[in-house]
Amino acid sequence: MKKPYFSLDHLTVGYQGHAVVEDISIELAKGQILTLIGPNGAGKSTILKTIVGQLPVISGEIRIDQKNIADISRSELSRKMAVVLTEKIKTELMTCEEVVATGRFPYTGRFGRLSEDDYRVVEESMELVHVTQIRDKDFMRISDGQRQRVMLARAICQEPDIIILDEPTSFLDVKYKLEFLSVLQKLRSMKDLTVVMSIHELELAERVSDRILCVNGLKIDGYGSAEEIFRPGYITSLFGIHAGSFDESNTSMELKAPDRERQPDLFVLAGAGSARSVYGKLQRENTPFITGILYENDLDYPVASALAAQVISTPAFEPVSEDAMRQAQEAVNSCRKVICCRSEFGSLDTCSEQLLDYARSMNKEIDFLYADRYNGRK
Amino acid sequence: MNTHRKKRSRCIAMLILLAAAALVLLVLNVCIGSINISLAEVLQSISGNGTGTFTQILWSIRLPRALATLILGGALALAGYLLQTFFYNPIAGPFVLGISSGAKMVVAVVMVFLLGRSIRVSSAGMILAAFFGAMISMGCVLLISRKIKGMAMLVVAGVMIGYICSAITDIIVAFADDADIVNLHNWSKGSFSGITWDNILVMAVVVAAAFIVVFLMSKPLSAYRLGEVYAQNLGVNVKLLRIGLVLLSSFLSACVVAFAGPISFVGIATPHLVKKVLNTAEPIWMIPGCFLGGAVFCLFCDLLARTVMAPTELSISTVTAVFGAPVVIWVLISRKRGQA
């Protein structure tokens, strides 16, 4: 591994000498992205506040380029590290451009006058996050999302080697969330920028992070690469999820399954991702159901496992076993009604078709989701 | 790039305009009064060719008073600007936060105590006493500001501190000898009268020194506008800056109180008017702007105080309140609208 650029060495953080999170040790190479995830109030912000010097270190060390941050002078540090906080700032008669330009502070002279070069950097930073159009608007009169981007431009303008972001995506809509993260990736590849940020969107954390630090209470709960952290069951336990479920392999979440106590009397004939909307509808109606026959790599499968009372599944790339078929027939038998979500069956997928025929022969009530498109025998 | 130049030239133009207004008002203050003196006569007197009464009035009364108004008005507005910056509170000022009253209280104590023993207090001694008093009030306000949030509550607390200090001052004045009372009574209501050339010299030096220090702080102050954390991240020594703000704003307020007593609404209102005039809140423009604006505001108000009800003179605070209080109300209303 390259020499670490940013590291926390047995760092303990907290308020007024009381530890909130203890013994944090991480190492980041230049250009790596670290995200902090964890439940609300777990101490993510406390860690970030300590890194930026808003809170004093309780014990341990924060190092940049192998040097203890406490030994780096104010002015040197201000050229190395930039921050974007969640707290909204109030400005008076400041245009967005002026807010961005404050990032040049560490580079200007006694009275803070900007040179042509400084203005060029301001210009580039604004272009990078697409705020050039609103440069002359009052900072207090733009949307939260725009403000967030202006603050990012301000941080970029500081030309740091490392940037600390506290929940940078929270006010952004999906378009700007993606744009924001792609800007970070761009900066990383262009300028070898190291990023430390806390983030709430787990699906984004999983996609963008090189390292993930899981914060939950006094001890660090986990630290590693995205693959290591998003292993089955971990996120559910980290966040103590009760009212639903989280699927680590897809970083997708589902609400609580319909009442499993009640005997389901509905069979959903699913497959090829056709049944997800039906599952969702049944969840909203709190109607328990059985579903099948699903290959375990089917798009329907993770949703079905989260929501169905029973899933009749079969390993992928294998013929459907007789056992599974029998199970499915029994399930259909126990139900009053069948919802067929398929509009067609493939030539290698005869079992679903057989199951439909079986339901028909048992005189079950059958709803066709794609009645208009269904080209089979009704 | 063009917009920066435009903004710069606008600010410079406005500062020149403010300076010109201050000069014109200074001349008017010198010329107008119970006896009107023409500009020609003023120029004659200044060049040393003046005659009798006019020269007398000019040199011993009008000119020192007008100059003191200019210097102290500027100091007061600057103190208000620093306090507003420090507390991130648009309705902060030396008077409403009780700092002027604290200074007044200690000055009254010192004066009564020393005058009773027939000891004359020097200008520097008065400033020191006032500064001590200002720091007492400032200390109280700082303690309270740690406990309460919200700009209105802070100001209410400051007003209460002001009342307590005024009450103590009244008690002290009640114990003083008759002759002293007359003196103290005028002064404790705030007035630019009775200023000597010695006073002028001291206040000019002291205020100029404070102004230069404040001006040198304009860059960190600029970063401080985004909040403490961002300022710190930009390499500002926030602790030092905050101490500087507390000391300088107290010192400037103390200076004014030592010579002219407590004067209301200049410190609170002027920065907002100047902000409107300059159309920016950048410290590098606001610092000279506030000084000039405060000078203009006070010269204008003192002119009215002397002339409107002549021969009776109004208290300066009466006039500053008439013009300053509406500004504060306007600030509050436009704030509310901004939030909605």
Tab-separated table of C-alpha atoms in Angstrom, chain B residues 65-260:
chain	number	residue	atom	x	y	z
B	65	ARG	CA	-17.382	70.247	19.881
B	66	ALA	CA	-17.744	69.565	16.169
B	67	LEU	CA	-14.467	67.664	16.019
B	68	ALA	CA	-15.378	65.616	19.082
B	69	THR	CA	-18.748	64.796	17.515
B	70	LEU	CA	-16.999	63.624	14.368
B	71	ILE	CA	-14.441	61.459	16.161
B	72	LEU	CA	-16.741	60.015	18.804
B	73	GLY	CA	-19.615	59.446	16.376
B	74	GLY	CA	-17.248	57.431	14.203
B	75	ALA	CA	-15.950	55.488	17.193
B	76	LEU	CA	-19.452	54.680	18.350
B	77	ALA	CA	-20.585	53.373	14.972
B	78	LEU	CA	-17.430	51.289	14.682
B	79	ALA	CA	-18.032	49.826	18.148
B	80	GLY	CA	-21.567	48.944	17.072
B	81	TYR	CA	-20.308	47.275	13.913
B	82	LEU	CA	-17.794	45.180	15.855
B	83	LEU	CA	-20.431	44.104	18.371
B	84	GLN	CA	-22.851	43.139	15.614
B	85	THR	CA	-20.118	41.099	13.977
B	86	PHE	CA	-19.086	39.472	17.244
B	87	PHE	CA	-22.572	38.409	18.297
B	88	TYR	CA	-23.841	37.717	14.745
B	89	ASN	CA	-26.658	39.956	15.900
B	90	PRO	CA	-27.948	42.840	13.806
B	91	ILE	CA	-29.485	44.679	16.742
B	92	ALA	CA	-26.430	44.685	18.980
B	93	GLY	CA	-24.811	47.975	19.950
B	94	PRO	CA	-22.885	49.499	22.824
B	95	PHE	CA	-25.959	51.174	24.253
B	96	VAL	CA	-28.504	48.347	24.072
B	97	LEU	CA	-26.029	45.808	25.424
B	98	GLY	CA	-25.489	47.963	28.508
B	99	ILE	CA	-21.826	48.579	27.733
B	100	SER	CA	-22.213	52.356	27.623
B	101	SER	CA	-24.101	52.308	30.920
B	102	GLY	CA	-21.450	50.141	32.552
B	103	ALA	CA	-18.788	52.596	31.472
B	104	LYS	CA	-20.929	55.471	32.697
B	105	MET	CA	-21.325	53.837	36.094
B	106	VAL	CA	-17.613	53.440	36.759
B	107	VAL	CA	-16.817	56.908	35.417
B	108	ALA	CA	-19.446	58.358	37.766
B	109	VAL	CA	-17.937	56.485	40.706
B	110	VAL	CA	-14.456	57.721	39.875
B	111	MET	CA	-15.596	61.293	39.294
B	112	VAL	CA	-17.601	61.569	42.459
B	113	PHE	CA	-14.863	59.984	44.493
B	114	LEU	CA	-12.041	62.120	43.085
B	115	LEU	CA	-13.914	65.388	42.627
B	116	GLY	CA	-14.960	65.112	46.257
B	117	ARG	CA	-11.257	65.253	47.052
B	118	SER	CA	-10.720	68.051	44.510
B	119	ILE	CA	-8.605	65.866	42.252
B	120	ARG	CA	-9.005	66.507	38.555
B	121	VAL	CA	-9.315	63.407	36.417
B	122	SER	CA	-7.231	63.333	33.253
B	123	SER	CA	-8.680	62.270	29.892
B	124	ALA	CA	-6.672	59.075	29.931
B	125	GLY	CA	-7.874	58.325	33.447
B	126	MET	CA	-11.463	58.787	32.367
B	127	ILE	CA	-11.003	56.460	29.400
B	128	LEU	CA	-9.452	53.866	31.659
B	129	ALA	CA	-12.316	54.093	34.131
B	130	ALA	CA	-14.849	53.888	31.328
B	131	PHE	CA	-13.062	50.915	29.783
B	132	PHE	CA	-13.138	49.137	33.117
B	133	GLY	CA	-16.879	49.739	33.373
B	134	ALA	CA	-17.436	48.667	29.779
B	135	MET	CA	-15.606	45.418	30.449
B	136	ILE	CA	-17.800	44.718	33.492
B	137	SER	CA	-20.937	45.004	31.367
B	138	MET	CA	-19.354	43.129	28.486
B	139	GLY	CA	-18.408	40.329	30.874
B	140	CYS	CA	-21.999	40.052	32.050
B	141	VAL	CA	-23.322	40.055	28.488
B	142	LEU	CA	-20.819	37.367	27.480
B	143	LEU	CA	-21.810	35.172	30.402
B	144	ILE	CA	-25.473	35.582	29.564
B	145	SER	CA	-24.900	34.946	25.861
B	146	ARG	CA	-23.483	31.520	26.697
B	147	LYS	CA	-26.700	30.589	28.433
B	148	ILE	CA	-29.299	31.998	26.079
B	149	LYS	CA	-29.807	31.782	22.385
B	150	GLY	CA	-31.583	34.225	20.154
B	151	MET	CA	-30.746	37.777	19.266
B	152	ALA	CA	-33.776	39.333	20.954
B	153	MET	CA	-33.068	37.708	24.305
B	154	LEU	CA	-29.480	38.889	24.276
B	155	VAL	CA	-30.585	42.463	23.698
B	156	VAL	CA	-33.195	42.246	26.454
B	157	ALA	CA	-30.494	41.017	28.817
B	158	GLY	CA	-28.251	43.883	27.730
B	159	VAL	CA	-30.987	46.450	28.299
B	160	MET	CA	-31.499	45.052	31.809
B	161	ILE	CA	-27.802	45.336	32.562
B	162	GLY	CA	-27.986	48.899	31.294
B	163	TYR	CA	-30.833	49.670	33.681
B	164	ILE	CA	-28.981	48.229	36.645
B	165	CYS	CA	-25.888	50.291	35.837
B	166	SER	CA	-27.964	53.448	35.360
B	167	ALA	CA	-29.696	52.892	38.663
B	168	ILE	CA	-26.368	52.543	40.444
B	169	THR	CA	-25.144	55.691	38.693
B	170	ASP	CA	-28.223	57.588	39.896
B	171	ILE	CA	-27.609	56.480	43.459
B	172	ILE	CA	-23.998	57.623	43.265
B	173	VAL	CA	-25.004	60.968	41.784
B	174	ALA	CA	-27.506	61.419	44.599
B	175	PHE	CA	-24.639	61.182	47.093
B	176	ALA	CA	-22.437	63.683	45.264
B	177	ASP	CA	-22.033	67.363	46.184
B	178	ASP	CA	-24.324	69.886	44.545
B	179	ALA	CA	-21.791	71.442	42.243
B	180	ASP	CA	-20.690	68.088	40.928
B	181	ILE	CA	-24.222	66.960	40.317
B	182	VAL	CA	-24.889	69.601	37.687
B	183	ASN	CA	-21.803	68.518	35.855
B	184	LEU	CA	-22.504	64.826	36.179
B	185	HIS	CA	-26.133	65.161	35.351
B	186	ASN	CA	-25.488	66.722	31.946
B	187	TRP	CA	-22.786	64.272	31.168
B	188	SER	CA	-24.706	61.191	32.264
B	189	LYS	CA	-27.443	62.020	29.770
B	190	GLY	CA	-24.920	62.254	26.977
B	191	SER	CA	-23.665	65.457	25.403
B	192	PHE	CA	-20.850	66.631	23.162
B	193	SER	CA	-20.545	69.927	24.996
B	194	GLY	CA	-17.678	71.000	27.211
B	195	ILE	CA	-14.928	69.290	25.249
B	196	THR	CA	-11.451	70.817	25.507
B	197	TRP	CA	-8.615	70.740	23.010
B	198	ASP	CA	-6.711	68.440	25.320
B	199	ASN	CA	-9.636	66.028	25.163
B	200	ILE	CA	-9.627	66.234	21.398
B	201	LEU	CA	-5.964	65.383	21.201
B	202	VAL	CA	-6.333	62.336	23.429
B	203	MET	CA	-9.464	61.015	21.710
B	204	ALA	CA	-8.006	61.558	18.260
B	205	VAL	CA	-4.893	59.563	19.065
B	206	VAL	CA	-6.740	56.798	20.864
B	207	VAL	CA	-9.546	56.403	18.324
B	208	ALA	CA	-7.118	56.540	15.409
B	209	ALA	CA	-5.053	53.781	16.993
B	210	ALA	CA	-8.126	51.629	17.557
B	211	PHE	CA	-9.308	52.303	14.006
B	212	ILE	CA	-6.013	51.138	12.541
B	213	VAL	CA	-6.075	47.930	14.580
B	214	VAL	CA	-9.659	47.246	13.464
B	215	PHE	CA	-8.764	47.928	9.869
B	216	LEU	CA	-5.863	45.493	10.062
B	217	MET	CA	-8.371	42.893	11.255
B	218	SER	CA	-10.561	43.296	8.187
B	219	LYS	CA	-9.383	40.092	6.532
B	220	PRO	CA	-10.062	37.735	9.455
B	221	LEU	CA	-13.316	39.608	10.048
B	222	SER	CA	-14.265	38.861	6.475
B	223	ALA	CA	-13.746	35.139	7.028
B	224	TYR	CA	-15.567	35.346	10.359
B	225	ARG	CA	-18.744	36.301	8.504
B	226	LEU	CA	-19.245	32.669	7.459
B	227	GLY	CA	-19.163	31.512	11.069
B	228	GLU	CA	-16.457	30.387	13.430
B	229	VAL	CA	-15.841	26.960	11.971
B	230	TYR	CA	-15.281	28.153	8.435
B	231	ALA	CA	-13.136	31.012	9.726
B	232	GLN	CA	-11.019	28.557	11.659
B	233	ASN	CA	-10.734	26.281	8.654
B	234	LEU	CA	-9.516	29.258	6.634
B	235	GLY	CA	-6.651	29.666	9.096
B	236	VAL	CA	-8.081	32.402	11.305
B	237	ASN	CA	-7.131	32.326	14.971
B	238	VAL	CA	-10.741	32.592	16.054
B	239	LYS	CA	-10.037	32.848	19.773
B	240	LEU	CA	-7.674	35.757	19.278
B	241	LEU	CA	-10.074	37.458	16.906
B	242	ARG	CA	-12.925	37.173	19.385
B	243	ILE	CA	-10.825	38.594	22.193
B	244	GLY	CA	-9.793	41.416	19.877
B	245	LEU	CA	-13.403	42.151	19.008
B	246	VAL	CA	-14.455	42.253	22.666
B	247	LEU	CA	-11.583	44.510	23.697
B	248	LEU	CA	-11.806	46.889	20.771
B	249	SER	CA	-15.566	47.322	20.855
B	250	SER	CA	-15.461	47.917	24.624
B	251	PHE	CA	-12.570	50.302	24.246
B	252	LEU	CA	-14.224	52.388	21.548
B	253	SER	CA	-17.502	52.539	23.495
B	254	ALA	CA	-15.561	53.501	26.619
B	255	CYS	CA	-13.843	56.329	24.793
B	256	VAL	CA	-17.139	57.826	23.790
B	257	VAL	CA	-18.614	57.511	27.270
B	258	ALA	CA	-15.554	59.037	28.908
B	259	PHE	CA	-15.952	62.232	26.888
B	260	ALA	CA	-19.590	62.469	25.936
